[in-house]
Short mmCIF file of C-alpha atoms and ligand atoms in Angstrom, two decimals:
data_model
loop_
_atom_site.label_atom_id
_atom_site.label_comp_id
_atom_site.label_asym_id
_atom_site.label_seq_id
_atom_site.Cartn_x
_atom_site.Cartn_y
_atom_site.Cartn_z
CA MET A 1 -44.95 -14.59 -29.26
CA SER A 2 -47.43 -15.04 -26.44
CA VAL A 3 -47.66 -12.45 -23.65
CA ALA A 4 -46.58 -15.11 -21.13
CA ASN A 5 -43.56 -15.81 -23.29
CA GLN A 6 -42.70 -12.09 -23.45
CA LEU A 7 -43.11 -11.72 -19.70
CA TYR A 8 -40.93 -14.74 -19.14
CA GLN A 9 -38.22 -13.13 -21.27
CA LEU A 10 -38.67 -9.94 -19.28
CA GLN A 11 -38.17 -11.91 -16.09
CA GLU A 12 -35.00 -13.53 -17.45
CA LEU A 13 -33.66 -10.04 -18.21
CA ASP A 14 -34.71 -8.71 -14.81
CA LEU A 15 -33.05 -11.61 -12.98
CA ALA A 16 -29.87 -11.14 -15.02
CA LEU A 17 -29.93 -7.40 -14.28
CA GLU A 18 -30.42 -8.11 -10.60
CA SER A 19 -27.55 -10.58 -10.29
CA ASN A 20 -25.18 -8.36 -12.30
CA GLU A 21 -26.12 -5.34 -10.19
CA GLN A 22 -25.40 -7.34 -7.04
CA ALA A 23 -22.02 -8.40 -8.46
CA LEU A 24 -21.29 -4.76 -9.34
CA SER A 25 -22.01 -3.49 -5.84
CA ARG A 26 -20.06 -6.37 -4.27
CA ILE A 27 -17.00 -5.61 -6.42
CA THR A 28 -17.33 -1.85 -6.00
CA SER A 29 -17.24 -2.30 -2.22
CA GLN A 30 -13.87 -4.06 -2.57
CA LEU A 31 -12.33 -0.97 -4.18
CA GLY A 32 -10.31 1.34 -1.99
CA GLU A 33 -7.67 1.09 0.70
CA SER A 34 -6.33 -2.25 1.80
CA GLN A 35 -6.39 -2.92 5.53
CA ALA A 36 -3.49 -5.37 5.23
CA VAL A 37 -1.36 -2.71 3.52
CA ALA A 38 -2.32 -0.11 6.13
CA ARG A 39 -1.44 -2.50 8.98
CA VAL A 40 2.03 -3.26 7.59
CA GLN A 41 2.60 0.45 6.91
CA THR A 42 1.83 1.26 10.55
CA ARG A 43 4.15 -1.50 11.79
CA LEU A 44 6.91 -0.34 9.45
CA THR A 45 6.60 3.24 10.72
CA LEU A 46 6.92 1.99 14.32
CA GLU A 47 9.95 -0.17 13.47
CA HIS A 48 11.52 2.84 11.75
CA GLN A 49 11.00 4.98 14.81
CA ARG A 50 12.50 2.27 17.00
CA LEU A 51 15.53 1.99 14.72
CA GLU A 52 16.01 5.78 14.79
CA GLU A 53 15.81 5.77 18.59
CA LEU A 54 18.40 2.94 18.79
CA ARG A 55 20.74 4.81 16.45
CA ARG A 56 20.36 7.93 18.57
CA GLN A 57 21.28 5.89 21.68
CA GLN A 58 24.19 4.37 19.77
CA ARG A 59 25.56 7.79 18.82
CA SER A 60 25.19 9.22 22.31
CA THR A 61 26.88 6.16 23.88
CA GLU A 62 29.76 6.48 21.41
CA TRP A 63 30.14 10.16 22.26
CA GLU A 64 30.19 9.29 25.94
CA ILE A 65 32.88 6.65 25.34
CA ASP A 66 34.97 9.18 23.36
CA ASP A 67 34.57 11.70 26.11
CA LEU A 68 35.68 9.17 28.74
CA SER A 69 38.66 8.11 26.61
CA ASN A 70 39.80 11.74 26.45
CA LYS A 71 39.46 12.08 30.20
CA ILE A 72 41.36 8.81 30.74
CA SER A 73 44.25 9.90 28.49
CA ALA A 74 44.41 13.24 30.25
CA ALA A 75 44.48 11.51 33.63
CA GLU A 76 47.13 9.03 32.49
CA GLN A 77 49.27 11.75 30.97
CA LYS A 78 49.19 13.59 34.22
CA LEU A 79 49.82 10.37 36.11
CA TYR A 80 52.92 9.42 34.14
CA SER A 81 54.22 12.94 33.56
CA GLY A 82 56.30 12.76 36.72
CA ARG A 83 55.04 16.18 37.69
CA ILE A 84 53.02 14.91 40.63
CA GLY A 85 55.04 14.03 43.65
CA ASN A 86 52.36 13.90 46.28
CA PRO A 87 51.49 10.19 46.89
CA LYS A 88 47.91 11.05 48.00
CA GLU A 89 47.35 13.06 44.84
CA LEU A 90 48.86 10.24 42.74
CA ALA A 91 46.63 7.66 44.40
CA ASP A 92 43.57 9.84 43.84
CA LEU A 93 44.47 10.30 40.20
CA GLN A 94 45.07 6.57 39.82
CA HIS A 95 41.69 5.91 41.37
CA GLU A 96 40.02 8.44 39.09
CA ALA A 97 41.57 6.80 35.98
CA GLU A 98 40.38 3.37 37.11
CA THR A 99 36.86 4.62 37.79
CA LEU A 100 36.75 6.23 34.36
CA LYS A 101 37.97 2.99 32.73
CA ALA A 102 35.38 0.93 34.57
CA ARG A 103 32.67 3.32 33.42
CA ARG A 104 33.99 3.17 29.85
CA SER A 105 34.02 -0.63 29.92
CA GLN A 106 30.35 -0.62 31.03
CA LEU A 107 29.48 1.75 28.21
CA GLU A 108 31.36 -0.39 25.70
CA ASP A 109 29.22 -3.37 26.72
CA LYS A 110 26.14 -1.21 26.37
CA ALA A 111 27.28 0.00 22.92
CA LEU A 112 27.75 -3.61 21.83
CA ALA A 113 24.26 -4.55 22.99
CA ILE A 114 22.79 -1.53 21.19
CA MET A 115 24.70 -2.46 18.03
CA GLU A 116 23.13 -5.92 18.09
CA GLN A 117 19.69 -4.37 18.52
CA VAL A 118 20.38 -1.96 15.65
CA GLU A 119 21.28 -4.91 13.44
CA LEU A 120 18.08 -6.76 14.37
CA ALA A 121 15.93 -3.66 13.88
CA THR A 122 17.59 -2.92 10.52
CA ALA A 123 16.82 -6.47 9.35
CA SER A 124 13.26 -6.16 10.60
CA VAL A 125 12.73 -2.85 8.77
CA ALA A 126 14.12 -4.40 5.58
CA SER A 127 11.83 -7.43 5.79
CA LYS A 128 8.77 -5.28 6.60
CA SER A 129 9.62 -3.00 3.68
CA SER A 130 9.75 -5.91 1.29
CA GLU A 131 6.53 -7.36 2.75
CA LEU A 132 4.90 -3.98 2.20
CA LYS A 133 6.15 -3.81 -1.39
CA THR A 134 4.70 -7.25 -2.15
CA LEU A 135 1.37 -6.40 -0.53
CA GLU A 136 1.14 -3.09 -2.37
CA ALA A 137 1.85 -4.79 -5.69
CA GLU A 138 -0.80 -7.44 -5.00
CA TRP A 139 -3.28 -4.77 -3.94
CA HIS A 140 -2.53 -2.72 -7.05
CA ASN A 141 -3.12 -5.76 -9.30
CA GLN A 142 -6.30 -6.62 -7.47
CA GLN A 143 -7.61 -3.07 -7.83
CA GLN A 144 -6.86 -3.11 -11.54
CA GLN A 145 -8.62 -6.43 -11.92
CA LEU A 146 -11.63 -5.10 -10.00
CA SER A 147 -11.76 -2.00 -12.21
CA THR A 148 -11.74 -4.21 -15.30
CA GLU A 149 -14.54 -6.37 -13.87
CA ILE A 150 -16.54 -3.25 -13.01
CA GLU A 151 -16.23 -1.98 -16.58
CA GLN A 152 -17.31 -5.37 -17.94
CA LEU A 153 -20.32 -5.49 -15.62
CA LYS A 154 -21.35 -1.97 -16.58
CA THR A 155 -21.28 -2.96 -20.25
CA ILE A 156 -23.35 -6.09 -19.56
CA LEU A 157 -25.83 -4.06 -17.52
CA SER A 158 -26.27 -1.43 -20.21
CA GLU A 159 -26.80 -4.16 -22.83
CA LEU A 160 -29.36 -5.89 -20.64
CA ASP A 161 -31.08 -2.59 -19.98
CA HIS A 162 -31.23 -1.84 -23.69
CA LYS A 163 -32.75 -5.28 -24.40
CA ARG A 164 -35.25 -4.69 -21.63
CA GLN A 165 -36.34 -1.35 -23.11
CA LEU A 166 -36.84 -2.95 -26.53
CA LEU A 167 -38.84 -5.81 -25.05
CA LEU A 168 -40.96 -3.53 -22.85
CA ALA A 169 -42.00 -1.52 -25.91
CA LYS A 170 -43.55 -4.70 -27.34
CA ILE A 171 -45.50 -5.87 -24.28
CA ASP A 172 -48.96 -4.75 -23.26
CA PRO A 173 -48.37 -2.18 -20.45
CA GLN A 174 -51.11 -3.68 -18.28
CA ALA A 175 -49.45 -7.10 -18.44
CA VAL A 176 -46.15 -5.46 -17.46
CA GLU A 177 -47.79 -3.75 -14.51
CA PHE A 178 -49.32 -7.04 -13.40
CA TYR A 179 -45.94 -8.72 -13.77
CA SER A 180 -44.16 -5.98 -11.79
CA GLU A 181 -46.66 -6.20 -8.95
CA LEU A 182 -46.26 -9.99 -8.74
CA ARG A 183 -42.48 -9.72 -8.90
CA LYS A 184 -42.51 -7.29 -6.00
CA GLN A 185 -44.57 -9.73 -3.96
CA LYS A 186 -42.82 -12.97 -4.84
CA GLY A 187 -39.40 -12.15 -6.23
CA THR A 188 -40.29 -13.99 -9.43
CA ALA A 189 -43.59 -13.39 -11.22
CA MET A 190 -43.34 -16.12 -13.84
CA ALA A 191 -43.20 -19.86 -13.31
CA ARG A 192 -42.38 -22.41 -16.00
CA VAL A 193 -44.60 -25.41 -16.39
CA GLU A 194 -42.69 -28.65 -16.73
CA GLN A 195 -44.43 -32.01 -17.03
CA GLY A 196 -47.62 -30.53 -15.65
CA ILE A 197 -45.87 -29.08 -12.60
CA CYS A 198 -45.55 -25.41 -11.65
CA CYS A 199 -41.81 -24.77 -11.22
CA GLY A 200 -42.58 -21.89 -8.87
CA CYS A 201 -44.07 -24.07 -6.14
CA ARG A 202 -43.67 -27.69 -7.40
CA ILE A 203 -47.43 -28.28 -7.39
CA SER A 204 -49.12 -30.47 -10.00
CA LEU A 205 -51.45 -28.30 -12.07
CA PRO A 206 -55.04 -29.23 -12.87
CA THR A 207 -55.66 -30.23 -16.50
CA THR A 208 -58.00 -27.29 -17.05
CA ASP A 209 -55.25 -24.84 -16.05
CA LEU A 210 -52.82 -26.60 -18.38
CA GLN A 211 -55.29 -26.30 -21.23
CA ARG A 212 -55.76 -22.60 -20.55
CA VAL A 213 -51.98 -22.05 -20.45
CA ARG A 214 -51.72 -23.76 -23.84
CA SER A 215 -54.48 -21.58 -25.25
CA ASP A 216 -52.29 -18.49 -24.82
CA SER A 217 -53.95 -16.72 -21.93
CA LEU A 218 -52.37 -15.33 -18.76
CA VAL A 219 -53.07 -18.05 -16.21
CA ARG A 220 -51.93 -17.87 -12.60
CA CYS A 221 -50.94 -20.92 -10.60
CA SER A 222 -53.79 -21.63 -8.18
CA SER A 223 -51.23 -22.48 -5.49
CA CYS A 224 -48.44 -19.84 -5.64
CA GLY A 225 -50.18 -17.23 -7.79
CA ARG A 226 -47.38 -16.88 -10.33
CA ILE A 227 -48.12 -16.49 -14.03
CA LEU A 228 -47.61 -19.82 -15.73
CA PHE A 229 -45.43 -20.14 -18.75
CA LEU A 230 -45.17 -23.16 -21.01
CA ALA A 231 -41.71 -23.45 -22.52
ZN1 ZN B 1 -47.18 -22.41 -8.45
#
């Protein structure tokens, strides 16, 4: 195998290593917490707090209503007991009972409104919870898939690296150094020759260069400087 051929194979391995390494770092960066999950978790926590606050209001309104009902019964008992003869006192008591009833009626309306809000908030918490469950399941699957892909890429990379070591051992170290220097400068060091054209820069090569490439020497393209390789 010619040196150019070996270097071309080295380049194929290097390009494959490069693209697999890029894929590995891209996939690795996708591992970790999901922002979508975190967002829904935050919203769910807020909805929960709101629901708790509404339930607290509901309980305290109910207690207030109970308290008023007790006061109303006490007032009415007194009112109808026949023990009060004073008309002014009776009128005052009557007035007090009516005021208490009006207040209770207001609170009953308020309790009803709170109950509706509790129902809405309960439904909202339930739907957010199920949204969160779905998102977490999706995220979990995705993370598992990513981990599998990462393992596969690591295997591919170690195989490529092994092949590269084997190939390197066969190539003249000076040629490898030359190749590495060119690759640093140009991204690719080797250019295929197809139908007399350098595939690195699409320039038509002079016949003398083509002849030299055929005669198994390391020839650089006079235009882009890459090492020419005849497939
Ligand atoms: Zn060229």
